[in-house]
Each structure stands twice: as structure tokens, then as C-alpha cells.
Amino acid sequence: MKETAVAQPASKYIPTIGLEIHAELATKSKMFCSCKNDPDEEKPNVNICPVCMGHPGTLPVLNREAIRHVLKMGHAVGGTIADFTEWDRKNYFYPDIPKGYQISQYKHPLVTGGAVAGVSTTRIHLEEDTAQSTHDISEKSLVNFNRAGVPLMELVTEPVIHDALTAGNFARELQLLLQYLGAGEANMEKGEMRVEANISVASPEDTAAGKFGTKTEVKNLNSFRSVERAIAYEIERQVKLIEAGEKIVQETRGWDEGKQKTFSQRAKESSHDYRYFPDPDIPKMKISEVPEFAPAALQKDMPELPAAKRARYAGDFGMTPKEVAMFIDTPELSAYFEGLDFNSSSEKKLVRLAVNYLLTDYVGLLKKDFGEADWVKKIDRIKLNHFGALVRLAQSGKINSRGAKDILAELYRNFENPADPEKIADEKGLIQKDIDLKPMVQKIVDENPAVVADYKAGKQAALQFFIGQGMKVSKGSANPEALKAAFIAVLG
Ligand code: ADP
Ligand code: ZN
Ligand code: MG
């Protein structure tokens, strides 16, 4: 049946989304004092001191490690590094902010401009995290100050995203960048990375002219899925309101994971509510005057970034996007793969075979035994030199693919005391004998005159058919390469 294309009616509304992302940075100490920065500390209020508790007469001291993380991120997104920077006090009163203000950067962020995953970024600045409050304990609130003063990076995007999936993918890419740079673990469930989505809808004409609708802001989304779902929900809610002739209220909303709905939290505060002013206790800084902040110094310990690595894996190794993604998401797997002494330009077939045995067979075994969360910790279970030798053996044609899988399973099982793959092949009788394939090949050819005609007519599929028959008749013991050669010889 022929399908007829149905023209989609042009949407009456275009959603517009801008993201604000906070990420706790991995540093030895807090942003302005020497307290330990330990997100895994379970005992409350142990990593605290007079500075991060906001006692009078104390003075903050800048954490250069945190600044380096943000500057590296600035380079990674292709942003402009500020020459001059200063710190501002953002004033508000809440139990989680012991000084009565948060030290942040307002007018002079460390980084402006840039892009991640095709989305333009506005700025990246550095601030301090708040304490953690717990409200649900017998009408009392508890505050844990271990997190107060932990370095927090904030990145803001331009309002250039128009669908939920792009927003989710932006957040995924940012998490990867933070991890690749060693700037933070950015675990969303642990609150180490928190996403706020600003969402509005407007007509296509207004959107094209940069006239967006009134926005709402959904706060503290703690998974990629909730980012996507909250945005989709909020777009639908706003469109319904507008269709009903009502107005969108500019406000901060929360995301109810159970109900899968956003809900109103409070009227949006604007920047004048915070009475920002430069913090007089922290020296202003010229970035270019600090040697360790120089681009060359930062570049020196910047790793290959995900985008470059993706291009290299697709180009040099000819991997599919799905295969590439697996390596990008799992740096330990990449390290193992790149440890193989194969030459990616002259040994392309070998590399291809290694990818297959690694991703399907080896990782399959590991996942089965150790689960999605832990398999990668066991990636060195089969020694790299044994894995490499096995792939070479399979490529040489001395064993067939069934034999290769047997040897892999043996290396995996006997990981504490593994023998050399060639020795295993010998012991298990997996080495292919140079049997005379000719009689079998001749018989198959004689029985299939129609396929012979196809072959003579230049159909490549015919040869594949013959090789398949050869594998079948030999019960998988023949080597496909040898079979191919024998068929070509017999077919003339
Ligand atoms: P505010 O002052 O309300 O915090 P900002 O101008 O600082 O607003 O922008 C905060 C975030 O909201 C940015 O990511 C920006 O791209 C996004 N944003 C601004 N206006 C809109 C809008 N009308 N619709 C969607 N996102 C928006
Ligand atoms: Zn402290
Ligand atoms: Mg803002």
C-alpha cells in the first residue's frame, strides 16, 4: 500500500526554552575557606568553620582550583574568558544562607558566550552553594551546613531551545563536559548538577522576531527525564491557558515527580530584589595577570573533549553513532579499547573485529554478571594483551568466530589464571585444519546452477549465499575467508 504524505498543520505556538544549570565543583576545599568539600560526608555539620558559617570578622579566601575548573569549561564551550572579574553579594534571608548573602558573580562573570551541543551559552560564573535544609522532621527544620560554601558553577543559556529533547540533550552534554574536565561528578540524583528550565510559548511570527511570551521557571529538576517531561508539560499547560484566553503568570514552579506535573511555588523575584553589590572583602582580579589561569596553562591539562572524540571514533574507527555513544559515555571502556596496539589506519578490519568482540561479547558477559551500574569497574578482568591476541587470532582465520567466543568465555571465566588465547585454542581443538574444501564447494556449486548464473551476472549476494551454504554444510567449522577463496576458485 502506498502511503500518502499528510501535510502537518503549522503549529500555532513555538515554545522557547533557556536553561540555567548549577553544578557543584570537585575541589579539595570549599570556595572561600579551607573546609573539606565532601559531597559524600554523611554526618551533618562537620565540614564547617567560622568563614562558611558567616561569623563576623572572618574573611573569605578565593579557591583557585574552582576558578580553574570554570575557566577550563569556558575554553571547552568556546567562550570568552573575562579579563577583569569581581564578586558580588546577593542578599536574601533564609536559614540555608548563614551570612544573609550568597557570594556570586553578577556583572563580571568569568566566561561569556560559547556553545554546547549547538545551543548558545550566555555566561558561566562561579558562586557558593547553600546549606541543605530538611523540613519534614516533626515540625522542625534541620540545616546541614556541610554544603554551605561549596564551589558552584552556574551556566546560563540563551533562549534558543525550542523543544524538550534538545534541552535534555544539552544537559547530558554539559554533564559529560564536567566529567571529562574532572570539574565535577555532576550526578543529578545527588543534586551535584541541578537544572532550571525557563519556558515560554509565542506565535511563530513573534518567536521569529525575538518576541517571546511570558516565561515560567521550573526549578531543581534532578534527572534528564524530568527536565524533558517538565518542559513538555509546561508547554502544554501554557498553550492551554492561552487558548482559554488566560494570561501566563511569571513565576517559579516546581516539578512533582509523582504527579508528573509542574506546580506554582512563588512569584518570581527579580534581580533588584537581591540588592547586588560588589563584595568588599574579596580582591578584584585581572585573570590575565595570574599565570595559572593563562590559556596555555589550562589547555595543558585539558583532555580530549567529547565532540572531538566522537568525530575521531566515527572517522578513524568507522563506528556507528550507537557504538560511538557507548565509548563516549564510558571513558574506562575507551581507555581499554585505545590500549590495544592495533593500527587504526592499516589494520581497519582488526579494529572492526575488536569493536564487535568488545561491545557485544565482552561487555555482554560483564553486564550479565555485574549489572548496568558496575560492569565497567571490571573492564580489566580480561587482560588487554590477551584480548588483543584473541582478536588477532580470530582475524588470522586460524579459529572461527564460534571458537573465538569460546576462548573469550574461557579468558573471562578463568580470569585469575588465564592461559594465552592460542594455547586455549590448541587445547580445545579450535584451530581450523586446512581441510580440503574443494569437494564440498564443488558439490554446492553443482547443486545451485541458478545462483551460479547470478554470480556470473555480477551479483555479489550470490557469493554470500555460497559462503553461507558452505558454513551450513561444514556445520560452522569452515573459515569464511577460506570458503570465499575456494568458491571464487571453483566458480572461475
Ligand atoms: P531572569 O532575569 O528572569 O532570571 P534572565 O534574562 O536572566 O531572566 O534569563 C534566565 C534564563 O531564562 C536564560 O536561560 C534565558 O535564556 C531564559 N529566558 C529569558 N527569557 C525567556 C523567555 N521569554 N522564554 C524562555 N526562556 C527565557
Ligand atoms: Zn568553612
Ligand atoms: Mg536569571
Coordinates of C-alpha atoms and ligand atoms in Angstrom, one line a residue:
M1 CA 0.0 0.0 0.0
K2 CA 1.3 3.4 -0.9
E3 CA 1.5 5.9 1.9
T4 CA 0.3 9.4 1.2
A5 CA 2.1 12.2 2.9
V6 CA -0.2 14.2 5.2
A7 CA 0.8 17.8 5.5
Q8 CA 1.3 18.7 9.1
P9 CA -0.6 21.9 10.1
A10 CA 1.9 24.5 11.1
S11 CA 2.0 24.9 14.9
K12 CA 0.2 27.9 16.3
Y13 CA 2.8 28.2 19.1
I14 CA 6.5 27.9 19.2
P15 CA 8.0 27.0 22.6
T16 CA 11.1 28.8 23.7
I17 CA 13.4 27.4 26.4
G18 CA 16.5 28.8 28.2
L19 CA 18.3 26.7 30.8
E20 CA 20.2 27.7 34.0
I21 CA 22.4 24.9 35.3
H22 CA 24.2 24.7 38.6
A23 CA 27.0 22.2 39.1
E24 CA 29.0 21.6 42.3
L25 CA 32.7 21.5 41.5
A26 CA 35.1 18.8 42.6
T27 CA 37.7 20.6 44.7
K28 CA 39.6 19.7 47.8
S29 CA 38.2 22.6 49.8
K30 CA 35.2 25.0 49.8
M31 CA 35.0 28.2 47.7
F32 CA 36.2 30.7 50.4
C33 CA 37.6 28.6 53.3
S34 CA 39.7 25.5 53.8
C35 CA 36.8 23.3 55.0
K36 CA 36.7 20.0 53.2
N37 CA 34.4 19.8 50.1
D38 CA 33.0 16.4 50.5
P39 CA 29.6 15.7 48.9
D40 CA 29.6 12.2 50.4
E41 CA 30.0 13.2 54.0
E42 CA 27.0 11.8 55.8
K43 CA 27.5 13.3 59.2
P44 CA 25.9 16.7 59.3
N45 CA 27.7 19.9 60.2
V46 CA 31.3 18.5 60.4
N47 CA 32.9 20.4 57.5
I48 CA 32.2 23.9 58.8
C49 CA 34.3 26.8 60.1
P50 CA 33.7 30.5 61.1
V51 CA 34.1 31.6 57.5
C52 CA 31.5 29.4 55.9
M53 CA 29.2 29.9 58.9
G54 CA 29.4 33.6 58.3
H55 CA 30.8 34.6 61.7
P56 CA 31.7 38.3 62.0
G57 CA 35.3 39.3 61.5
T58 CA 36.1 36.4 59.2
L59 CA 37.5 36.9 55.7
P60 CA 36.9 34.8 52.6
V61 CA 39.9 33.5 50.6
L62 CA 39.4 32.5 46.9
N63 CA 39.7 28.9 45.8
R64 CA 41.9 28.9 42.6
E65 CA 41.1 25.3 41.8
A66 CA 37.4 26.2 41.4
I67 CA 38.3 29.1 39.2
R68 CA 40.5 26.9 37.1
H69 CA 37.6 24.4 36.6
V70 CA 35.3 27.2 35.4
L71 CA 37.9 28.7 33.1
K72 CA 38.5 25.3 31.5
M73 CA 34.8 24.9 31.0
G74 CA 34.9 28.4 29.4
H75 CA 37.6 27.1 26.9
A76 CA 35.6 23.9 26.3
V77 CA 32.5 25.8 25.3
G78 CA 34.5 28.2 23.2
G79 CA 33.5 31.2 25.3
T80 CA 35.3 34.4 26.1
I81 CA 37.3 34.5 29.3
A82 CA 36.9 37.7 31.3
D83 CA 40.0 39.8 31.8
F84 CA 38.5 41.5 34.8
T85 CA 36.4 39.7 37.4
E86 CA 34.8 40.6 40.7
W87 CA 32.5 39.0 43.2
D88 CA 29.1 40.3 44.3
R89 CA 26.9 39.8 47.3
K90 CA 23.4 38.5 46.5
N91 CA 21.4 39.4 49.5
Y92 CA 18.5 37.4 50.8
F93 CA 17.4 35.9 54.1
Y94 CA 16.9 32.2 54.5
P95 CA 18.2 29.7 57.0
D96 CA 20.4 28.0 54.4
I97 CA 22.4 31.1 53.8
P98 CA 24.3 31.9 57.1
K99 CA 25.8 35.2 56.0
G100 CA 22.5 36.6 54.9
Y101 CA 24.0 36.9 51.4
Q102 CA 25.5 34.5 48.9
I103 CA 28.8 35.4 47.2
S104 CA 28.2 35.2 43.5
Q105 CA 29.2 36.9 40.3
Y106 CA 26.8 39.4 38.8
K107 CA 28.3 42.0 36.5
H108 CA 31.6 40.3 35.7
P109 CA 31.1 36.5 35.1
L110 CA 34.3 34.5 34.4
V111 CA 33.0 33.4 31.0
T112 CA 30.7 34.9 28.4
G113 CA 29.4 33.4 25.1
G114 CA 30.1 29.9 23.8
A115 CA 28.0 26.9 22.8
V116 CA 27.4 23.4 23.9
A117 CA 25.6 20.8 21.7
G118 CA 24.6 23.5 19.3
V119 CA 23.0 25.7 22.0
S120 CA 24.5 29.2 22.6
T121 CA 25.5 29.8 26.1
T122 CA 25.2 33.3 27.7
R123 CA 27.6 33.1 30.6
I124 CA 29.3 30.9 33.2
H125 CA 30.0 32.2 36.6
L126 CA 31.1 30.9 40.0
E127 CA 29.3 31.2 43.3
E128 CA 28.9 29.3 46.6
D129 CA 26.3 26.6 47.3
T130 CA 23.8 27.0 50.1
A131 CA 23.4 24.7 53.1
Q132 CA 20.8 21.9 52.9
S133 CA 17.5 22.2 54.8
T134 CA 15.3 19.3 55.8
H135 CA 11.7 20.4 56.6
D136 CA 9.8 17.3 57.2
I137 CA 11.0 16.3 60.7
S138 CA 8.3 16.8 63.3
E139 CA 7.6 20.5 62.5
K140 CA 11.2 21.4 63.0
S141 CA 13.6 22.3 60.2
L142 CA 17.1 21.0 60.2
V143 CA 20.0 22.6 58.4
N144 CA 23.2 20.9 57.4
F145 CA 26.0 23.3 56.6
N146 CA 28.5 20.8 55.1
R147 CA 27.4 22.1 51.6
A148 CA 27.4 25.8 52.6
G149 CA 30.2 27.4 50.6
V150 CA 30.9 24.6 48.3
P151 CA 32.0 25.9 44.8
L152 CA 29.1 26.1 42.5
M153 CA 29.3 26.8 38.8
E154 CA 26.3 28.4 37.1
L155 CA 25.9 28.3 33.4
V156 CA 23.1 30.1 31.6
T157 CA 21.9 29.5 28.0
E158 CA 20.4 31.9 25.5
P159 CA 16.6 31.4 24.9
V160 CA 17.3 29.4 21.7
I161 CA 16.0 26.0 22.5
H162 CA 12.6 25.1 21.1
D163 CA 11.9 21.5 22.2
A164 CA 12.2 19.4 25.3
L165 CA 14.6 16.8 23.8
T166 CA 17.2 19.4 22.8
A167 CA 17.1 20.8 26.3
G168 CA 17.6 17.3 27.7
N169 CA 20.5 16.6 25.3
F170 CA 22.1 19.9 26.2
A171 CA 22.1 18.9 29.9
R172 CA 23.5 15.5 29.0
E173 CA 26.3 17.0 27.0
L174 CA 27.1 19.5 29.8
Q175 CA 27.3 16.7 32.3
L176 CA 29.8 14.9 30.0
L177 CA 31.9 18.0 29.7
L178 CA 32.0 18.5 33.5
Q179 CA 33.0 14.8 33.9
Y180 CA 35.6 14.9 31.1
L181 CA 37.2 18.0 32.5
G182 CA 37.3 16.5 36.0
A183 CA 35.3 19.6 37.2
G184 CA 32.7 17.6 39.0
E185 CA 30.8 14.3 39.1
A186 CA 27.6 16.2 38.1
N187 CA 25.4 13.4 39.5
M188 CA 21.9 14.7 39.1
E189 CA 20.3 12.4 41.6
K190 CA 22.7 13.5 44.3
G191 CA 22.0 17.1 43.4
E192 CA 25.5 17.8 42.2
M193 CA 24.0 19.1 39.0
R194 CA 20.7 20.9 39.0
V195 CA 18.7 22.2 36.0
E196 CA 16.3 25.0 35.9
A197 CA 14.2 25.4 32.8
N198 CA 12.7 28.8 31.6
I199 CA 9.8 28.2 29.3
S200 CA 7.5 30.4 27.3
V201 CA 5.4 30.0 24.1
A202 CA 4.6 32.5 21.4
S203 CA 3.3 32.6 17.9
P204 CA 5.8 31.6 15.1
E205 CA 5.9 35.3 13.9
D206 CA 6.6 36.7 17.4
T207 CA 9.2 34.0 18.1
A208 CA 10.9 34.7 14.8
A209 CA 11.1 38.4 15.7
G210 CA 12.5 37.5 19.1
K211 CA 9.4 38.5 21.0
F212 CA 8.9 35.7 23.4
G213 CA 5.9 35.0 25.7
T214 CA 5.9 35.4 29.5
K215 CA 8.1 32.7 30.9
T216 CA 7.8 30.4 33.9
E217 CA 10.8 28.9 35.6
V218 CA 10.8 25.2 36.7
K219 CA 13.4 24.7 39.4
N220 CA 15.6 21.9 40.7
L221 CA 15.0 19.2 38.1
N222 CA 17.1 16.3 39.2
S223 CA 17.1 13.9 36.2
F224 CA 17.3 14.3 32.4
R225 CA 13.9 12.7 32.1
S226 CA 12.3 15.1 34.5
V227 CA 13.9 18.0 32.5
E228 CA 12.3 16.7 29.4
R229 CA 8.9 15.9 31.0
A230 CA 8.6 19.1 32.9
I231 CA 9.3 21.2 29.8
A232 CA 6.8 19.2 27.7
Y233 CA 4.2 19.5 30.5
E234 CA 4.8 23.2 30.9
I235 CA 4.5 23.9 27.1
E236 CA 1.1 22.1 27.1
R237 CA -0.1 23.9 30.2
Q238 CA 0.8 27.3 28.8
V239 CA -0.8 26.7 25.4
K240 CA -4.0 25.6 27.1
L241 CA -4.1 28.7 29.2
I242 CA -3.5 31.0 26.2
E243 CA -6.2 29.1 24.2
A244 CA -8.6 29.7 27.0
G245 CA -7.9 33.4 26.8
E246 CA -5.9 33.5 30.1
K247 CA -2.5 35.0 30.9
I248 CA 0.7 33.3 31.9
V249 CA 1.9 34.4 35.3
Q250 CA 5.6 34.9 35.5
E251 CA 6.5 32.6 38.4
T252 CA 8.8 29.9 39.8
R253 CA 7.3 26.4 39.6
G254 CA 8.3 23.1 41.0
W255 CA 8.1 19.6 39.4
D256 CA 6.1 16.9 41.1
E257 CA 7.7 13.7 40.1
G258 CA 4.8 11.6 41.4
K259 CA 2.1 13.5 39.6
Q260 CA 4.3 14.4 36.6
K261 CA 3.1 18.0 36.8
T262 CA 4.6 21.4 37.5
F263 CA 3.1 23.4 40.4
S264 CA 3.3 27.1 41.4
Q265 CA 5.8 27.8 44.1
R266 CA 6.3 31.5 44.3
A267 CA 6.2 34.7 42.4
K268 CA 9.5 35.3 40.5
E269 CA 12.0 37.5 42.2
S270 CA 13.9 39.9 40.0
S271 CA 17.5 40.9 40.3
H272 CA 16.7 44.2 42.2
D273 CA 15.2 42.1 45.0
Y274 CA 18.7 40.9 45.7
R275 CA 20.4 44.3 46.0
Y276 CA 23.6 43.0 44.4
F277 CA 26.8 44.9 45.2
P278 CA 30.5 44.1 44.9
D279 CA 31.8 42.1 47.9
P280 CA 34.4 44.5 49.5
D281 CA 36.2 41.6 51.2
I282 CA 37.4 39.8 48.0
P283 CA 40.0 41.4 45.9
K284 CA 39.1 42.2 42.3
M285 CA 41.2 40.2 39.9
K286 CA 42.7 40.5 36.5
I287 CA 42.6 37.0 35.1
S288 CA 45.4 37.6 32.6
E289 CA 47.8 38.5 35.5
V290 CA 47.5 35.1 37.1
P291 CA 49.9 32.6 35.4
E292 CA 48.0 29.5 36.3
F293 CA 44.9 31.0 34.6
A294 CA 46.7 31.5 31.3
P295 CA 45.1 29.7 28.3
A296 CA 48.2 27.6 27.7
A297 CA 48.5 26.6 31.3
L298 CA 44.8 25.5 31.3
Q299 CA 45.0 23.8 27.9
K300 CA 47.9 21.7 29.2
D301 CA 45.7 19.6 31.4
M302 CA 42.6 19.6 29.3
P303 CA 41.6 16.2 27.9
E304 CA 40.2 15.4 24.5
L305 CA 36.6 16.6 24.7
P306 CA 33.5 14.5 23.8
A307 CA 32.8 16.3 20.5
A308 CA 36.4 15.7 19.2
K309 CA 36.4 12.1 20.5
R310 CA 33.1 11.4 18.7
A311 CA 34.5 12.7 15.4
R312 CA 37.7 10.6 15.9
Y313 CA 35.8 7.4 16.7
A314 CA 33.4 7.7 13.8
G315 CA 36.2 8.7 11.4
D316 CA 39.2 6.7 12.4
F317 CA 37.4 3.6 13.6
G318 CA 34.3 3.7 11.3
M319 CA 32.0 3.2 14.3
T320 CA 28.2 3.7 14.2
P321 CA 26.7 6.5 16.3
K322 CA 25.4 4.0 18.8
E323 CA 28.9 2.4 19.2
V324 CA 30.5 5.8 19.5
A325 CA 28.0 6.8 22.2
M326 CA 28.9 3.8 24.2
F327 CA 32.6 4.7 24.3
I328 CA 31.9 8.4 24.9
D329 CA 29.7 7.6 27.9
T330 CA 32.2 5.1 29.3
P331 CA 35.7 6.5 29.3
E332 CA 37.0 3.4 31.0
L333 CA 35.8 1.4 28.0
S334 CA 37.6 3.8 25.7
A335 CA 40.8 3.5 27.6
Y336 CA 40.7 -0.2 27.3
F337 CA 39.9 -0.1 23.6
E338 CA 42.6 2.5 23.0
G339 CA 45.1 0.4 24.9
L340 CA 45.0 -2.2 22.0
D341 CA 48.2 -2.0 19.9
F342 CA 46.2 -2.0 16.6
N343 CA 46.9 0.5 13.9
S344 CA 43.7 2.2 13.1
S345 CA 44.7 3.1 9.5
S346 CA 46.4 -0.1 8.3
E347 CA 44.5 -2.6 10.4
K348 CA 40.9 -1.5 9.9
K349 CA 39.5 -5.0 9.8
L350 CA 41.2 -5.8 13.1
V351 CA 39.8 -2.7 14.7
R352 CA 36.3 -3.6 13.5
L353 CA 36.6 -7.1 14.9
A354 CA 37.9 -5.7 18.2
V355 CA 34.9 -3.3 18.5
N356 CA 32.5 -6.2 17.9
Y357 CA 34.0 -8.6 20.4
L358 CA 34.4 -5.8 22.9
L359 CA 30.9 -4.3 22.7
T360 CA 28.8 -7.3 22.1
D361 CA 30.6 -10.3 23.6
Y362 CA 32.9 -9.0 26.4
V363 CA 30.6 -6.2 27.6
G364 CA 27.7 -8.6 27.3
L365 CA 29.3 -11.0 29.7
L366 CA 30.3 -8.2 32.2
K367 CA 26.8 -6.7 32.2
K368 CA 25.2 -10.1 32.8
D369 CA 27.3 -10.7 35.9
F370 CA 27.8 -7.2 37.3
G371 CA 24.8 -5.2 36.1
E372 CA 24.5 -1.8 34.4
A373 CA 26.0 0.1 37.3
D374 CA 29.1 -1.9 38.0
W375 CA 30.2 -3.8 34.9
V376 CA 32.7 -1.1 33.8
K377 CA 34.7 -1.5 37.1
K378 CA 35.6 -5.0 35.9
I379 CA 36.7 -4.0 32.4
D380 CA 40.3 -5.2 33.1
R381 CA 39.1 -8.7 34.0
I382 CA 40.4 -10.0 30.7
K383 CA 43.9 -8.7 30.3
L384 CA 44.3 -6.3 27.4
N385 CA 47.2 -8.3 25.8
H386 CA 45.0 -11.5 25.9
F387 CA 42.0 -9.7 24.4
G388 CA 44.2 -8.2 21.6
A389 CA 45.8 -11.7 21.0
L390 CA 42.3 -13.2 20.7
V391 CA 41.2 -10.6 18.2
R392 CA 44.3 -11.2 16.1
L393 CA 43.8 -14.9 16.2
A394 CA 40.2 -14.6 15.0
Q395 CA 41.3 -12.2 12.3
S396 CA 44.0 -14.6 11.1
G397 CA 41.4 -17.3 10.3
K398 CA 43.1 -19.9 12.5
I399 CA 39.9 -20.1 14.5
N400 CA 36.3 -19.4 13.5
S401 CA 34.0 -17.0 15.3
R402 CA 32.4 -19.7 17.4
G403 CA 35.9 -20.6 18.6
A404 CA 36.7 -17.0 19.3
K405 CA 33.7 -16.8 21.5
D406 CA 34.7 -20.0 23.4
I407 CA 38.1 -18.6 24.0
L408 CA 36.7 -15.3 25.2
A409 CA 34.4 -17.1 27.6
E410 CA 37.4 -19.1 28.9
L411 CA 39.5 -16.0 29.4
Y412 CA 36.6 -14.4 31.2
R413 CA 35.9 -17.4 33.4
N414 CA 39.5 -18.2 34.3
F415 CA 40.5 -14.6 34.7
E416 CA 42.7 -15.1 37.7
N417 CA 44.9 -17.6 35.9
P418 CA 44.3 -17.2 32.2
A419 CA 46.3 -19.0 29.5
D420 CA 47.4 -17.5 26.2
P421 CA 44.5 -17.5 23.7
E422 CA 46.5 -19.5 21.2
K423 CA 47.2 -22.1 23.8
I424 CA 43.5 -22.3 24.8
A425 CA 42.6 -22.7 21.1
D426 CA 45.1 -25.6 20.8
E427 CA 43.9 -27.4 23.9
K428 CA 40.2 -27.0 22.9
G429 CA 40.9 -28.2 19.4
L430 CA 39.7 -24.9 18.0
I431 CA 42.4 -24.4 15.5
Q432 CA 41.0 -24.8 12.0
K433 CA 42.5 -27.5 10.0
D434 CA 43.4 -26.8 6.4
I435 CA 40.8 -29.3 5.2
D436 CA 40.3 -29.6 1.5
L437 CA 37.2 -27.5 0.9
K438 CA 37.1 -28.2 -2.8
P439 CA 34.9 -31.3 -3.0
M440 CA 32.2 -29.7 -0.7
V441 CA 32.4 -26.4 -2.6
Q442 CA 32.1 -28.1 -6.0
K443 CA 29.1 -30.0 -4.8
I444 CA 27.3 -26.9 -3.6
V445 CA 28.1 -25.1 -6.9
D446 CA 26.7 -28.1 -8.9
E447 CA 23.5 -28.1 -6.9
N448 CA 22.8 -24.4 -7.5
P449 CA 23.0 -23.5 -11.2
A450 CA 20.6 -20.5 -10.8
V451 CA 22.9 -18.9 -8.2
V452 CA 25.9 -19.6 -10.4
A453 CA 24.1 -17.7 -13.1
D454 CA 23.5 -14.8 -10.7
Y455 CA 27.2 -14.9 -9.7
K456 CA 28.3 -14.7 -13.4
A457 CA 25.8 -11.8 -13.8
G458 CA 27.8 -10.0 -11.2
K459 CA 25.5 -10.3 -8.2
Q460 CA 27.6 -10.1 -5.0
A461 CA 24.8 -11.7 -3.0
A462 CA 25.4 -15.0 -4.8
L463 CA 28.9 -15.4 -3.3
Q464 CA 27.5 -14.6 0.1
F465 CA 24.9 -17.3 -0.4
F466 CA 27.5 -19.8 -1.3
I467 CA 29.6 -19.0 1.7
G468 CA 26.5 -19.3 3.9
Q469 CA 25.9 -22.8 2.4
G470 CA 29.5 -23.8 3.0
M471 CA 29.2 -22.7 6.7
K472 CA 26.0 -24.7 6.9
V473 CA 27.3 -27.9 5.3
S474 CA 30.5 -27.7 7.4
K475 CA 28.5 -27.1 10.5
G476 CA 30.3 -23.8 11.1
S477 CA 33.7 -25.4 11.2
A478 CA 35.0 -23.9 7.9
N479 CA 36.7 -20.5 7.9
P480 CA 34.6 -18.0 5.9
E481 CA 37.7 -16.4 4.3
A482 CA 38.9 -19.8 3.2
L483 CA 35.5 -20.7 1.9
K484 CA 35.3 -17.5 -0.1
A485 CA 38.6 -18.2 -1.7
A486 CA 37.6 -21.8 -2.6
F487 CA 34.3 -20.6 -4.1
I488 CA 35.9 -17.9 -6.2
A489 CA 38.4 -20.5 -7.5
V490 CA 35.7 -23.1 -8.4
L491 CA 33.4 -20.5 -9.9
G492 CA 36.2 -19.4 -12.1
Ligands
ADP1 P1 15.7 36.5 34.8 O1 16.2 37.8 34.9 O2 14.2 36.4 34.9 O3 16.4 35.4 35.6 P2 17.3 36.1 32.5 O4 17.3 37.1 31.4 O5 18.4 36.1 33.5 O6 15.9 36.1 33.2 O7 17.3 34.7 31.8 C1 17.2 33.5 32.6 C2 17.1 32.3 31.6 O8 15.8 32.4 31.0 C3 18.1 32.3 30.5 O9 18.4 31.0 30.2 C4 17.3 32.8 29.3 O10 17.7 32.3 28.1 C5 15.9 32.3 29.6 N1 14.8 33.2 29.1 C6 14.7 34.5 29.2 N2 13.6 34.9 28.6 C7 12.9 33.8 28.2 C8 11.6 33.6 27.6 N3 10.8 34.6 27.4 N4 11.3 32.3 27.4 C9 12.1 31.3 27.7 N5 13.3 31.5 28.2 C10 13.7 32.7 28.5
ZN2 ZN 34.5 26.6 56.2
MG3 MG 18.4 35.0 35.9

